[in-house]
Structures are given as structure tokens and as C-alpha cells.
Short mmCIF file of N, CA and C in Angstrom, two decimals:
data_model
loop_
_atom_site.label_atom_id
_atom_site.label_comp_id
_atom_site.label_asym_id
_atom_site.label_seq_id
_atom_site.Cartn_x
_atom_site.Cartn_y
_atom_site.Cartn_z
N MET A 1 -163.34 147.13 -45.89
CA MET A 1 -162.38 146.05 -45.76
C MET A 1 -161.12 146.60 -45.08
N SER A 2 -160.61 145.87 -44.11
CA SER A 2 -159.39 146.29 -43.41
C SER A 2 -158.16 145.90 -44.24
N TRP A 3 -156.99 146.42 -43.85
CA TRP A 3 -155.75 146.07 -44.54
C TRP A 3 -155.48 144.57 -44.41
N LEU A 4 -155.85 144.00 -43.26
CA LEU A 4 -155.62 142.57 -43.03
C LEU A 4 -156.51 141.73 -43.94
N GLN A 5 -157.76 142.12 -44.06
CA GLN A 5 -158.67 141.40 -44.97
C GLN A 5 -158.20 141.54 -46.41
N PHE A 6 -157.67 142.71 -46.77
CA PHE A 6 -157.15 142.92 -48.11
C PHE A 6 -156.00 141.96 -48.40
N GLU A 7 -155.07 141.81 -47.47
CA GLU A 7 -153.96 140.87 -47.65
C GLU A 7 -154.47 139.44 -47.79
N HIS A 8 -155.45 139.07 -46.97
CA HIS A 8 -156.02 137.72 -47.06
C HIS A 8 -156.70 137.50 -48.41
N LEU A 9 -157.40 138.50 -48.90
CA LEU A 9 -158.09 138.38 -50.18
C LEU A 9 -157.08 138.20 -51.32
N ILE A 10 -155.99 138.95 -51.30
CA ILE A 10 -154.96 138.81 -52.34
C ILE A 10 -154.33 137.42 -52.26
N ALA A 11 -153.97 136.98 -51.05
CA ALA A 11 -153.37 135.65 -50.87
C ALA A 11 -154.33 134.54 -51.32
N ALA A 12 -155.59 134.65 -50.91
CA ALA A 12 -156.57 133.63 -51.27
C ALA A 12 -156.78 133.57 -52.77
N SER A 13 -156.79 134.71 -53.43
CA SER A 13 -156.97 134.75 -54.89
C SER A 13 -155.79 134.10 -55.60
N TYR A 14 -154.58 134.33 -55.10
CA TYR A 14 -153.41 133.66 -55.69
C TYR A 14 -153.46 132.15 -55.45
N ARG A 15 -153.94 131.73 -54.29
CA ARG A 15 -154.06 130.29 -54.04
C ARG A 15 -154.99 129.63 -55.05
N ARG A 16 -156.09 130.31 -55.37
CA ARG A 16 -157.06 129.78 -56.33
C ARG A 16 -156.45 129.69 -57.73
N LYS A 17 -155.38 130.43 -57.96
CA LYS A 17 -154.70 130.40 -59.26
C LYS A 17 -153.52 129.41 -59.26
N GLY A 18 -153.39 128.61 -58.19
CA GLY A 18 -152.38 127.55 -58.15
C GLY A 18 -151.11 127.86 -57.40
N PHE A 19 -151.02 129.03 -56.78
CA PHE A 19 -149.83 129.39 -56.01
C PHE A 19 -149.96 128.93 -54.57
N THR A 20 -148.83 128.72 -53.92
CA THR A 20 -148.79 128.59 -52.47
C THR A 20 -148.54 130.00 -51.96
N ALA A 21 -149.40 130.50 -51.11
CA ALA A 21 -149.29 131.88 -50.62
C ALA A 21 -149.13 131.86 -49.11
N GLU A 22 -148.02 132.41 -48.63
CA GLU A 22 -147.73 132.44 -47.20
C GLU A 22 -147.65 133.89 -46.74
N LEU A 23 -148.50 134.25 -45.80
CA LEU A 23 -148.46 135.59 -45.23
C LEU A 23 -147.26 135.71 -44.31
N THR A 24 -146.57 136.84 -44.37
CA THR A 24 -145.41 137.05 -43.52
C THR A 24 -145.85 137.49 -42.14
N ALA A 25 -144.92 137.53 -41.20
CA ALA A 25 -145.24 137.93 -39.83
C ALA A 25 -145.57 139.41 -39.78
N GLU A 26 -146.51 139.76 -38.91
CA GLU A 26 -146.90 141.16 -38.75
C GLU A 26 -145.77 141.95 -38.13
N GLY A 27 -145.73 143.21 -38.44
CA GLY A 27 -144.69 144.07 -37.89
C GLY A 27 -143.64 144.36 -38.93
N ALA A 28 -142.40 144.12 -38.61
CA ALA A 28 -141.30 144.39 -39.55
C ALA A 28 -141.29 143.32 -40.62
N ASP A 29 -142.10 143.51 -41.66
CA ASP A 29 -142.22 142.49 -42.71
C ASP A 29 -141.20 142.66 -43.82
N GLU A 30 -140.30 143.61 -43.67
CA GLU A 30 -139.22 143.85 -44.62
C GLU A 30 -139.74 144.14 -46.02
N GLY A 31 -140.91 144.76 -46.12
CA GLY A 31 -141.45 145.12 -47.42
C GLY A 31 -142.16 144.01 -48.15
N VAL A 32 -142.41 142.89 -47.49
CA VAL A 32 -143.09 141.76 -48.12
C VAL A 32 -144.23 141.32 -47.22
N ASP A 33 -145.44 141.30 -47.77
CA ASP A 33 -146.61 140.86 -47.01
C ASP A 33 -146.97 139.41 -47.30
N ILE A 34 -146.72 138.97 -48.53
CA ILE A 34 -147.06 137.61 -48.95
C ILE A 34 -145.92 137.06 -49.79
N VAL A 35 -145.56 135.80 -49.55
CA VAL A 35 -144.57 135.11 -50.39
C VAL A 35 -145.34 134.07 -51.19
N LEU A 36 -145.24 134.18 -52.52
CA LEU A 36 -145.91 133.25 -53.42
C LEU A 36 -144.90 132.26 -53.97
N ARG A 37 -145.32 131.01 -54.09
CA ARG A 37 -144.48 129.99 -54.69
C ARG A 37 -145.30 129.19 -55.70
N GLU A 38 -144.69 128.96 -56.85
CA GLU A 38 -145.27 128.10 -57.86
C GLU A 38 -144.11 127.39 -58.53
N ARG A 39 -144.02 126.09 -58.33
CA ARG A 39 -142.88 125.29 -58.79
C ARG A 39 -141.61 125.90 -58.23
N ASP A 40 -140.68 126.33 -59.08
CA ASP A 40 -139.42 126.92 -58.62
C ASP A 40 -139.47 128.44 -58.55
N ASN A 41 -140.61 129.02 -58.87
CA ASN A 41 -140.74 130.48 -58.88
C ASN A 41 -141.16 131.01 -57.52
N VAL A 42 -140.50 132.09 -57.11
CA VAL A 42 -140.86 132.79 -55.87
C VAL A 42 -141.19 134.22 -56.24
N LEU A 43 -142.36 134.68 -55.83
CA LEU A 43 -142.78 136.05 -56.06
C LEU A 43 -143.06 136.69 -54.71
N LEU A 44 -142.66 137.93 -54.57
CA LEU A 44 -142.90 138.67 -53.34
C LEU A 44 -144.03 139.66 -53.58
N VAL A 45 -144.93 139.77 -52.62
CA VAL A 45 -146.08 140.66 -52.76
C VAL A 45 -146.07 141.68 -51.64
N GLN A 46 -146.18 142.94 -52.03
CA GLN A 46 -146.35 144.04 -51.07
C GLN A 46 -147.76 144.58 -51.27
N CYS A 47 -148.54 144.63 -50.20
CA CYS A 47 -149.92 145.12 -50.26
C CYS A 47 -150.01 146.52 -49.65
N LYS A 48 -150.71 147.39 -50.34
CA LYS A 48 -150.98 148.73 -49.84
C LYS A 48 -152.48 148.97 -49.96
N HIS A 49 -153.15 148.92 -48.83
CA HIS A 49 -154.60 149.13 -48.81
C HIS A 49 -154.84 150.63 -48.66
N TRP A 50 -154.60 151.34 -49.74
CA TRP A 50 -154.70 152.81 -49.75
C TRP A 50 -155.76 153.22 -50.75
N ASN A 51 -156.80 153.84 -50.27
CA ASN A 51 -157.83 154.36 -51.16
C ASN A 51 -157.71 155.86 -51.35
N SER A 52 -157.19 156.55 -50.36
CA SER A 52 -157.22 158.01 -50.38
C SER A 52 -156.07 158.66 -51.15
N TYR A 53 -154.95 157.97 -51.35
CA TYR A 53 -153.88 158.55 -52.15
C TYR A 53 -153.15 157.49 -52.94
N GLN A 54 -152.45 157.95 -53.96
CA GLN A 54 -151.80 157.04 -54.89
C GLN A 54 -150.51 156.46 -54.33
N VAL A 55 -150.18 155.26 -54.80
CA VAL A 55 -148.92 154.62 -54.44
C VAL A 55 -147.85 155.20 -55.35
N GLY A 56 -146.83 155.78 -54.75
CA GLY A 56 -145.79 156.44 -55.51
C GLY A 56 -144.64 155.54 -55.89
N VAL A 57 -143.74 156.10 -56.68
CA VAL A 57 -142.59 155.36 -57.19
C VAL A 57 -141.66 154.91 -56.07
N SER A 58 -141.63 155.61 -54.94
CA SER A 58 -140.75 155.21 -53.83
C SER A 58 -141.13 153.84 -53.29
N VAL A 59 -142.43 153.52 -53.25
CA VAL A 59 -142.87 152.20 -52.79
C VAL A 59 -142.42 151.13 -53.79
N ALA A 60 -142.53 151.42 -55.07
CA ALA A 60 -142.10 150.47 -56.10
C ALA A 60 -140.59 150.25 -56.04
N ARG A 61 -139.84 151.32 -55.82
CA ARG A 61 -138.38 151.20 -55.71
C ARG A 61 -137.98 150.38 -54.50
N GLU A 62 -138.68 150.58 -53.40
CA GLU A 62 -138.40 149.80 -52.19
C GLU A 62 -138.65 148.32 -52.44
N LEU A 63 -139.76 148.01 -53.11
CA LEU A 63 -140.07 146.61 -53.42
C LEU A 63 -139.01 146.03 -54.36
N PHE A 64 -138.53 146.81 -55.30
CA PHE A 64 -137.48 146.37 -56.21
C PHE A 64 -136.21 146.01 -55.43
N GLY A 65 -135.86 146.84 -54.45
CA GLY A 65 -134.69 146.56 -53.61
C GLY A 65 -134.86 145.30 -52.80
N VAL A 66 -136.04 145.09 -52.24
CA VAL A 66 -136.33 143.88 -51.47
C VAL A 66 -136.28 142.66 -52.38
N MET A 67 -136.82 142.82 -53.57
CA MET A 67 -136.84 141.73 -54.55
C MET A 67 -135.40 141.25 -54.83
N HIS A 68 -134.49 142.17 -55.02
CA HIS A 68 -133.10 141.79 -55.29
C HIS A 68 -132.40 141.27 -54.03
N ALA A 69 -132.68 141.84 -52.89
CA ALA A 69 -132.08 141.36 -51.64
C ALA A 69 -132.50 139.93 -51.33
N LYS A 70 -133.73 139.59 -51.68
CA LYS A 70 -134.25 138.25 -51.42
C LYS A 70 -134.07 137.31 -52.62
N ARG A 71 -133.43 137.82 -53.67
CA ARG A 71 -133.15 137.05 -54.88
C ARG A 71 -134.41 136.49 -55.55
N ALA A 72 -135.45 137.29 -55.56
CA ALA A 72 -136.67 136.91 -56.26
C ALA A 72 -136.63 137.49 -57.67
N ARG A 73 -137.18 136.77 -58.61
CA ARG A 73 -137.16 137.24 -59.99
C ARG A 73 -138.27 138.24 -60.27
N LYS A 74 -139.37 138.11 -59.56
CA LYS A 74 -140.52 138.98 -59.79
C LYS A 74 -141.16 139.37 -58.48
N ALA A 75 -141.94 140.43 -58.56
CA ALA A 75 -142.68 140.90 -57.39
C ALA A 75 -144.02 141.44 -57.85
N VAL A 76 -144.92 141.59 -56.88
CA VAL A 76 -146.25 142.12 -57.15
C VAL A 76 -146.51 143.24 -56.16
N LEU A 77 -147.00 144.36 -56.67
CA LEU A 77 -147.42 145.47 -55.83
C LEU A 77 -148.94 145.54 -55.94
N ALA A 78 -149.63 145.20 -54.86
CA ALA A 78 -151.09 145.16 -54.85
C ALA A 78 -151.62 146.32 -54.03
N THR A 79 -152.53 147.08 -54.61
CA THR A 79 -153.13 148.20 -53.90
C THR A 79 -154.61 148.29 -54.22
N SER A 80 -155.36 148.74 -53.26
CA SER A 80 -156.79 148.96 -53.48
C SER A 80 -157.01 150.30 -54.16
N GLY A 81 -155.95 151.11 -54.24
CA GLY A 81 -156.03 152.42 -54.88
C GLY A 81 -155.40 152.38 -56.26
N ARG A 82 -154.62 153.42 -56.55
CA ARG A 82 -153.97 153.53 -57.86
C ARG A 82 -152.49 153.84 -57.69
N LEU A 83 -151.72 153.52 -58.71
CA LEU A 83 -150.30 153.86 -58.76
C LEU A 83 -150.14 155.17 -59.53
N THR A 84 -149.11 155.91 -59.19
CA THR A 84 -148.80 157.10 -59.99
C THR A 84 -148.26 156.65 -61.34
N VAL A 85 -148.22 157.55 -62.30
CA VAL A 85 -147.68 157.23 -63.63
C VAL A 85 -146.22 156.80 -63.50
N GLU A 86 -145.46 157.47 -62.63
CA GLU A 86 -144.05 157.11 -62.44
C GLU A 86 -143.91 155.72 -61.84
N ALA A 87 -144.77 155.38 -60.90
CA ALA A 87 -144.72 154.06 -60.28
C ALA A 87 -145.06 152.98 -61.30
N GLU A 88 -146.07 153.21 -62.13
CA GLU A 88 -146.43 152.25 -63.17
C GLU A 88 -145.26 152.03 -64.13
N ARG A 89 -144.62 153.11 -64.54
CA ARG A 89 -143.49 153.01 -65.46
C ARG A 89 -142.35 152.22 -64.82
N PHE A 90 -142.04 152.51 -63.56
CA PHE A 90 -140.97 151.81 -62.86
C PHE A 90 -141.28 150.31 -62.76
N CYS A 91 -142.51 149.99 -62.41
CA CYS A 91 -142.91 148.58 -62.30
C CYS A 91 -142.78 147.87 -63.65
N ARG A 92 -143.26 148.50 -64.68
CA ARG A 92 -143.20 147.91 -66.03
C ARG A 92 -141.75 147.62 -66.45
N GLU A 93 -140.83 148.50 -66.10
CA GLU A 93 -139.43 148.36 -66.49
C GLU A 93 -138.62 147.42 -65.60
N ASN A 94 -139.19 147.00 -64.46
CA ASN A 94 -138.39 146.24 -63.49
C ASN A 94 -139.05 144.95 -62.99
N ALA A 95 -139.80 144.28 -63.82
CA ALA A 95 -140.40 142.97 -63.50
C ALA A 95 -141.26 142.99 -62.25
N ILE A 96 -141.96 144.11 -62.04
CA ILE A 96 -142.91 144.20 -60.93
C ILE A 96 -144.30 144.31 -61.53
N TYR A 97 -145.12 143.30 -61.26
CA TYR A 97 -146.50 143.32 -61.73
C TYR A 97 -147.30 144.11 -60.71
N TRP A 98 -148.32 144.83 -61.15
CA TRP A 98 -149.12 145.56 -60.17
C TRP A 98 -150.60 145.26 -60.35
N LEU A 99 -151.26 145.21 -59.22
CA LEU A 99 -152.71 145.07 -59.14
C LEU A 99 -153.22 146.34 -58.49
N ASP A 100 -154.05 147.07 -59.18
CA ASP A 100 -154.61 148.29 -58.61
C ASP A 100 -156.13 148.25 -58.72
N ALA A 101 -156.76 149.36 -58.38
CA ALA A 101 -158.23 149.41 -58.38
C ALA A 101 -158.81 149.05 -59.75
N LYS A 102 -158.06 149.33 -60.81
CA LYS A 102 -158.53 149.03 -62.16
C LYS A 102 -158.42 147.53 -62.47
N ARG A 103 -157.36 146.88 -62.00
CA ARG A 103 -157.10 145.47 -62.32
C ARG A 103 -157.69 144.49 -61.30
N LEU A 104 -157.91 144.94 -60.08
CA LEU A 104 -158.35 144.03 -59.01
C LEU A 104 -159.67 143.31 -59.30
N PRO A 105 -160.70 143.97 -59.81
CA PRO A 105 -161.97 143.25 -60.01
C PRO A 105 -161.84 142.00 -60.87
N ALA A 106 -160.97 142.03 -61.88
CA ALA A 106 -160.79 140.86 -62.73
C ALA A 106 -159.91 139.81 -62.07
N PHE A 107 -159.11 140.21 -61.08
CA PHE A 107 -158.15 139.30 -60.46
C PHE A 107 -158.70 138.58 -59.23
N ILE A 108 -159.36 139.31 -58.35
CA ILE A 108 -159.73 138.74 -57.05
C ILE A 108 -160.80 137.67 -57.18
N ASP A 109 -160.79 136.77 -56.23
CA ASP A 109 -161.76 135.69 -56.16
C ASP A 109 -162.38 135.72 -54.76
N PRO A 110 -163.47 136.46 -54.58
CA PRO A 110 -164.07 136.58 -53.25
C PRO A 110 -164.49 135.23 -52.65
N ALA A 111 -164.78 134.24 -53.49
CA ALA A 111 -165.18 132.93 -52.98
C ALA A 111 -164.05 132.24 -52.23
N ALA A 112 -162.81 132.62 -52.51
CA ALA A 112 -161.66 131.99 -51.86
C ALA A 112 -161.35 132.60 -50.51
N MET A 113 -161.97 133.71 -50.18
CA MET A 113 -161.67 134.41 -48.93
C MET A 113 -162.16 133.62 -47.73
N PRO A 114 -161.28 133.37 -46.72
CA PRO A 114 -161.74 132.71 -45.50
C PRO A 114 -162.75 133.60 -44.79
N PRO A 115 -163.72 133.02 -44.09
CA PRO A 115 -164.69 133.83 -43.35
C PRO A 115 -163.98 134.73 -42.33
N ARG A 116 -164.57 135.88 -42.04
CA ARG A 116 -163.98 136.82 -41.09
C ARG A 116 -163.69 136.17 -39.74
N SER A 117 -164.55 135.25 -39.34
CA SER A 117 -164.37 134.61 -38.04
C SER A 117 -163.09 133.78 -37.99
N GLU A 118 -162.55 133.39 -39.16
CA GLU A 118 -161.33 132.60 -39.20
C GLU A 118 -160.07 133.46 -39.30
N ILE A 119 -160.23 134.77 -39.47
CA ILE A 119 -159.08 135.65 -39.58
C ILE A 119 -158.77 136.21 -38.21
N ALA A 120 -157.67 135.78 -37.64
CA ALA A 120 -157.29 136.22 -36.29
C ALA A 120 -156.76 137.65 -36.34
N ALA A 121 -156.72 138.29 -35.18
CA ALA A 121 -156.30 139.69 -35.09
C ALA A 121 -154.82 139.87 -35.38
N ASP A 122 -153.97 138.93 -35.03
CA ASP A 122 -152.54 139.10 -35.30
C ASP A 122 -152.03 137.96 -36.18
N ARG A 123 -151.01 138.25 -36.95
CA ARG A 123 -150.50 137.29 -37.92
C ARG A 123 -149.82 136.10 -37.26
N ASP A 124 -149.20 136.30 -36.12
CA ASP A 124 -148.46 135.21 -35.50
C ASP A 124 -149.36 134.06 -35.07
N SER A 125 -150.64 134.32 -34.88
CA SER A 125 -151.55 133.25 -34.47
C SER A 125 -152.34 132.71 -35.65
N ARG A 126 -151.93 133.06 -36.88
CA ARG A 126 -152.64 132.61 -38.07
C ARG A 126 -151.83 131.56 -38.82
N CYS A 127 -152.54 130.80 -39.61
CA CYS A 127 -151.93 129.78 -40.45
C CYS A 127 -150.99 130.43 -41.47
N PRO A 128 -149.76 129.93 -41.59
CA PRO A 128 -148.83 130.52 -42.54
C PRO A 128 -149.21 130.23 -44.00
N LEU A 129 -150.12 129.30 -44.24
CA LEU A 129 -150.51 128.98 -45.61
C LEU A 129 -151.78 129.70 -46.06
N CYS A 130 -152.80 129.72 -45.21
CA CYS A 130 -154.07 130.31 -45.65
C CYS A 130 -154.52 131.50 -44.81
N GLY A 131 -153.88 131.74 -43.67
CA GLY A 131 -154.24 132.89 -42.86
C GLY A 131 -155.37 132.66 -41.87
N ALA A 132 -155.93 131.47 -41.83
CA ALA A 132 -157.00 131.17 -40.87
C ALA A 132 -156.39 131.04 -39.47
N THR A 133 -157.24 130.94 -38.46
CA THR A 133 -156.73 130.81 -37.10
C THR A 133 -156.14 129.41 -36.89
N MET A 134 -155.35 129.30 -35.85
CA MET A 134 -154.69 128.04 -35.52
C MET A 134 -155.27 127.50 -34.21
N VAL A 135 -155.29 126.19 -34.09
CA VAL A 135 -155.70 125.54 -32.85
C VAL A 135 -154.58 124.62 -32.39
N GLN A 136 -154.42 124.46 -31.08
CA GLN A 136 -153.35 123.60 -30.58
C GLN A 136 -153.75 122.15 -30.74
N ARG A 137 -152.81 121.35 -31.21
CA ARG A 137 -153.03 119.91 -31.43
C ARG A 137 -151.84 119.14 -30.88
N THR A 138 -151.99 117.81 -30.81
CA THR A 138 -150.91 116.94 -30.36
C THR A 138 -150.66 115.90 -31.44
N ALA A 139 -149.40 115.75 -31.84
CA ALA A 139 -149.04 114.76 -32.85
C ALA A 139 -149.27 113.36 -32.30
N ARG A 140 -149.88 112.51 -33.10
CA ARG A 140 -150.22 111.16 -32.64
C ARG A 140 -148.98 110.33 -32.31
N LYS A 141 -147.99 110.34 -33.20
CA LYS A 141 -146.83 109.48 -33.00
C LYS A 141 -145.86 110.01 -31.95
N SER A 142 -145.52 111.29 -32.03
CA SER A 142 -144.48 111.81 -31.13
C SER A 142 -145.03 112.40 -29.84
N GLY A 143 -146.30 112.80 -29.86
CA GLY A 143 -146.87 113.44 -28.68
C GLY A 143 -146.52 114.92 -28.56
N HIS A 144 -145.77 115.48 -29.53
CA HIS A 144 -145.39 116.89 -29.50
C HIS A 144 -146.59 117.78 -29.76
N LYS A 145 -146.61 118.91 -29.11
CA LYS A 145 -147.66 119.90 -29.31
C LYS A 145 -147.32 120.75 -30.54
N PHE A 146 -148.32 121.12 -31.29
CA PHE A 146 -148.14 122.04 -32.42
C PHE A 146 -149.45 122.76 -32.64
N TRP A 147 -149.38 123.80 -33.45
CA TRP A 147 -150.57 124.55 -33.82
C TRP A 147 -150.94 124.17 -35.24
N GLY A 148 -152.19 123.77 -35.46
CA GLY A 148 -152.66 123.38 -36.78
C GLY A 148 -153.79 124.28 -37.24
N CYS A 149 -153.96 124.38 -38.53
CA CYS A 149 -154.98 125.22 -39.13
C CYS A 149 -156.37 124.68 -38.82
N VAL A 150 -157.31 125.58 -38.53
CA VAL A 150 -158.69 125.16 -38.27
C VAL A 150 -159.35 124.61 -39.53
N ARG A 151 -158.78 124.87 -40.69
CA ARG A 151 -159.37 124.41 -41.94
C ARG A 151 -158.85 123.02 -42.35
N TYR A 152 -158.08 122.35 -41.47
CA TYR A 152 -157.59 121.00 -41.75
C TYR A 152 -158.79 120.09 -42.00
N PRO A 153 -158.79 119.21 -42.95
CA PRO A 153 -157.70 118.77 -43.81
C PRO A 153 -157.57 119.56 -45.11
N ALA A 154 -158.45 120.53 -45.36
CA ALA A 154 -158.34 121.33 -46.59
C ALA A 154 -157.03 122.10 -46.62
N CYS A 155 -156.58 122.56 -45.46
CA CYS A 155 -155.31 123.26 -45.35
C CYS A 155 -154.47 122.53 -44.31
N ARG A 156 -153.22 122.30 -44.60
CA ARG A 156 -152.34 121.57 -43.69
C ARG A 156 -151.27 122.46 -43.06
N GLY A 157 -151.58 123.75 -42.91
CA GLY A 157 -150.64 124.68 -42.29
C GLY A 157 -150.39 124.34 -40.83
N LYS A 158 -149.12 124.47 -40.41
CA LYS A 158 -148.74 124.16 -39.02
C LYS A 158 -147.76 125.18 -38.51
N ARG A 159 -147.77 125.37 -37.21
CA ARG A 159 -146.73 126.11 -36.50
C ARG A 159 -146.39 125.27 -35.29
N PHE A 160 -145.11 125.21 -34.98
CA PHE A 160 -144.67 124.37 -33.87
C PHE A 160 -144.39 125.24 -32.66
N ALA A 161 -144.82 124.79 -31.49
CA ALA A 161 -144.63 125.55 -30.25
C ALA A 161 -143.16 125.49 -29.85
N ALA A 162 -142.57 126.64 -29.53
CA ALA A 162 -141.19 126.69 -29.07
C ALA A 162 -141.13 126.17 -27.64
N ALA A 163 -140.03 125.56 -27.29
CA ALA A 163 -139.90 124.92 -25.98
C ALA A 163 -139.98 125.90 -24.82
N ARG A 164 -139.36 127.06 -24.94
CA ARG A 164 -139.28 127.97 -23.80
C ARG A 164 -140.44 128.94 -23.70
N SER A 165 -140.66 129.73 -24.74
CA SER A 165 -141.57 130.85 -24.60
C SER A 165 -143.00 130.56 -25.03
N GLY A 166 -143.26 129.42 -25.65
CA GLY A 166 -144.59 129.12 -26.12
C GLY A 166 -144.93 129.80 -27.44
N GLU A 167 -143.95 130.54 -28.03
CA GLU A 167 -144.22 131.19 -29.30
C GLU A 167 -144.35 130.15 -30.40
N MET A 168 -145.05 130.50 -31.44
CA MET A 168 -145.25 129.58 -32.54
C MET A 168 -144.19 129.78 -33.60
N LEU A 169 -143.67 128.68 -34.12
CA LEU A 169 -142.64 128.75 -35.14
C LEU A 169 -143.05 127.90 -36.33
N THR A 170 -142.66 128.29 -37.51
CA THR A 170 -142.88 127.47 -38.68
C THR A 170 -141.74 126.47 -38.76
N ARG A 171 -141.88 125.47 -39.61
CA ARG A 171 -140.80 124.49 -39.78
C ARG A 171 -139.52 125.17 -40.23
N ARG A 172 -139.62 126.17 -41.13
CA ARG A 172 -138.45 126.88 -41.62
C ARG A 172 -137.72 127.54 -40.46
N ALA A 173 -138.45 128.19 -39.56
CA ALA A 173 -137.81 128.85 -38.42
C ALA A 173 -137.13 127.83 -37.52
N LEU A 174 -137.74 126.66 -37.36
CA LEU A 174 -137.12 125.62 -36.54
C LEU A 174 -135.83 125.12 -37.19
N ARG A 175 -135.85 124.92 -38.52
CA ARG A 175 -134.64 124.46 -39.21
C ARG A 175 -133.54 125.49 -39.10
N GLN A 176 -133.88 126.77 -39.26
CA GLN A 176 -132.88 127.83 -39.16
C GLN A 176 -132.31 127.90 -37.77
N GLY A 177 -133.14 127.68 -36.75
CA GLY A 177 -132.68 127.70 -35.37
C GLY A 177 -131.70 126.57 -35.09
N ASP A 178 -131.89 125.42 -35.76
CA ASP A 178 -130.98 124.29 -35.58
C ASP A 178 -129.59 124.59 -36.13
N ARG A 179 -129.53 125.45 -37.15
CA ARG A 179 -128.24 125.76 -37.78
C ARG A 179 -127.44 126.76 -36.98
N GLN A 180 -128.08 127.52 -36.11
CA GLN A 180 -127.38 128.56 -35.36
C GLN A 180 -126.65 128.03 -34.16
#
């Protein structure tokens, strides 16, 4: 399993548990791979697809800093490997839940995973809600072009095409751009 498939599996499993899970943009993700929402709760998830070595306390501390910078109450550190004893202790003391090789089998839901063919190579061309690929569509009423999830109507994820560069934007990015 690739790191990208691992992130999709974690996000899909949280969706099956009632969360809205949005994968962040690839590249400078600021220490957050998935943003989870349930009612008024926001949880940040950092994924480390590491089998060959343990996740150390420095990764947990970085996630703790991001958690406070983004004003989230809780965070999740998900790894396919194991955490060091120091990392586990730090997580336990600082509202960071962890999923590791020991806990993952009971947590993951492989049935929720989108097929590999629906997982695009880069995050910017994927659905912000489920991670599947996007297809270009035209709004019936306005005639505006947008990118919609291939899993519609099961998933209603959208990205809107920017006027100049053709890049895809989420509604949040469009609203933030209006304020600037």
C-alpha cells in the first residue's frame, strides 16, 4: 500500500464512523493530511506510512504545535508502524489519539476504501471529501464550470475552476479569495 492509499484508507474509515473527512492539498500540508469534522468538533490527522522505523516524539510534538496553531481540540497520529514509548506518552498527555500497527486492524474499514482506479495521482485533482477523481461538469442554472466527484450522487464533493489559471479551488478557497 502506498502512502496515498494509506491516507485514503484512514479518511474512508473515519467517514464510515460518521465524520466528514477532507484530505489536504499535497505538498506543504502544514503537518495535517486529513481534517475531520463531526458536529462542532474538528480533529487534525497526520499520517505516517512508516513500516521500517518508529514514529518518534518529535512528530507528536509537531502535531501538537499544529493542533494549537489551528485551534483544534484534538488530533490523531496515524501510522502503519509503531510509536516510540516517548511518543505514546506525549500523545496520551496532550489529547492526541494514535492509530498504529497494533490498533489499525480494529479501526480500519477496507470496504470503505475507494477503488484504486478512483484515486488520482495528485491531491489537487481529487475530491476534497472522499479523495476520488474529479470530472469537469457544468452547473445547470448558472452555466459555470466546476469539478465534481465521480462518485456523485453518493459524494457531493466539488472544486470550482479558477477564472485565470484553470486551477481547482474549493468553496472555502473561493470565499477566502473574496475577502482579500
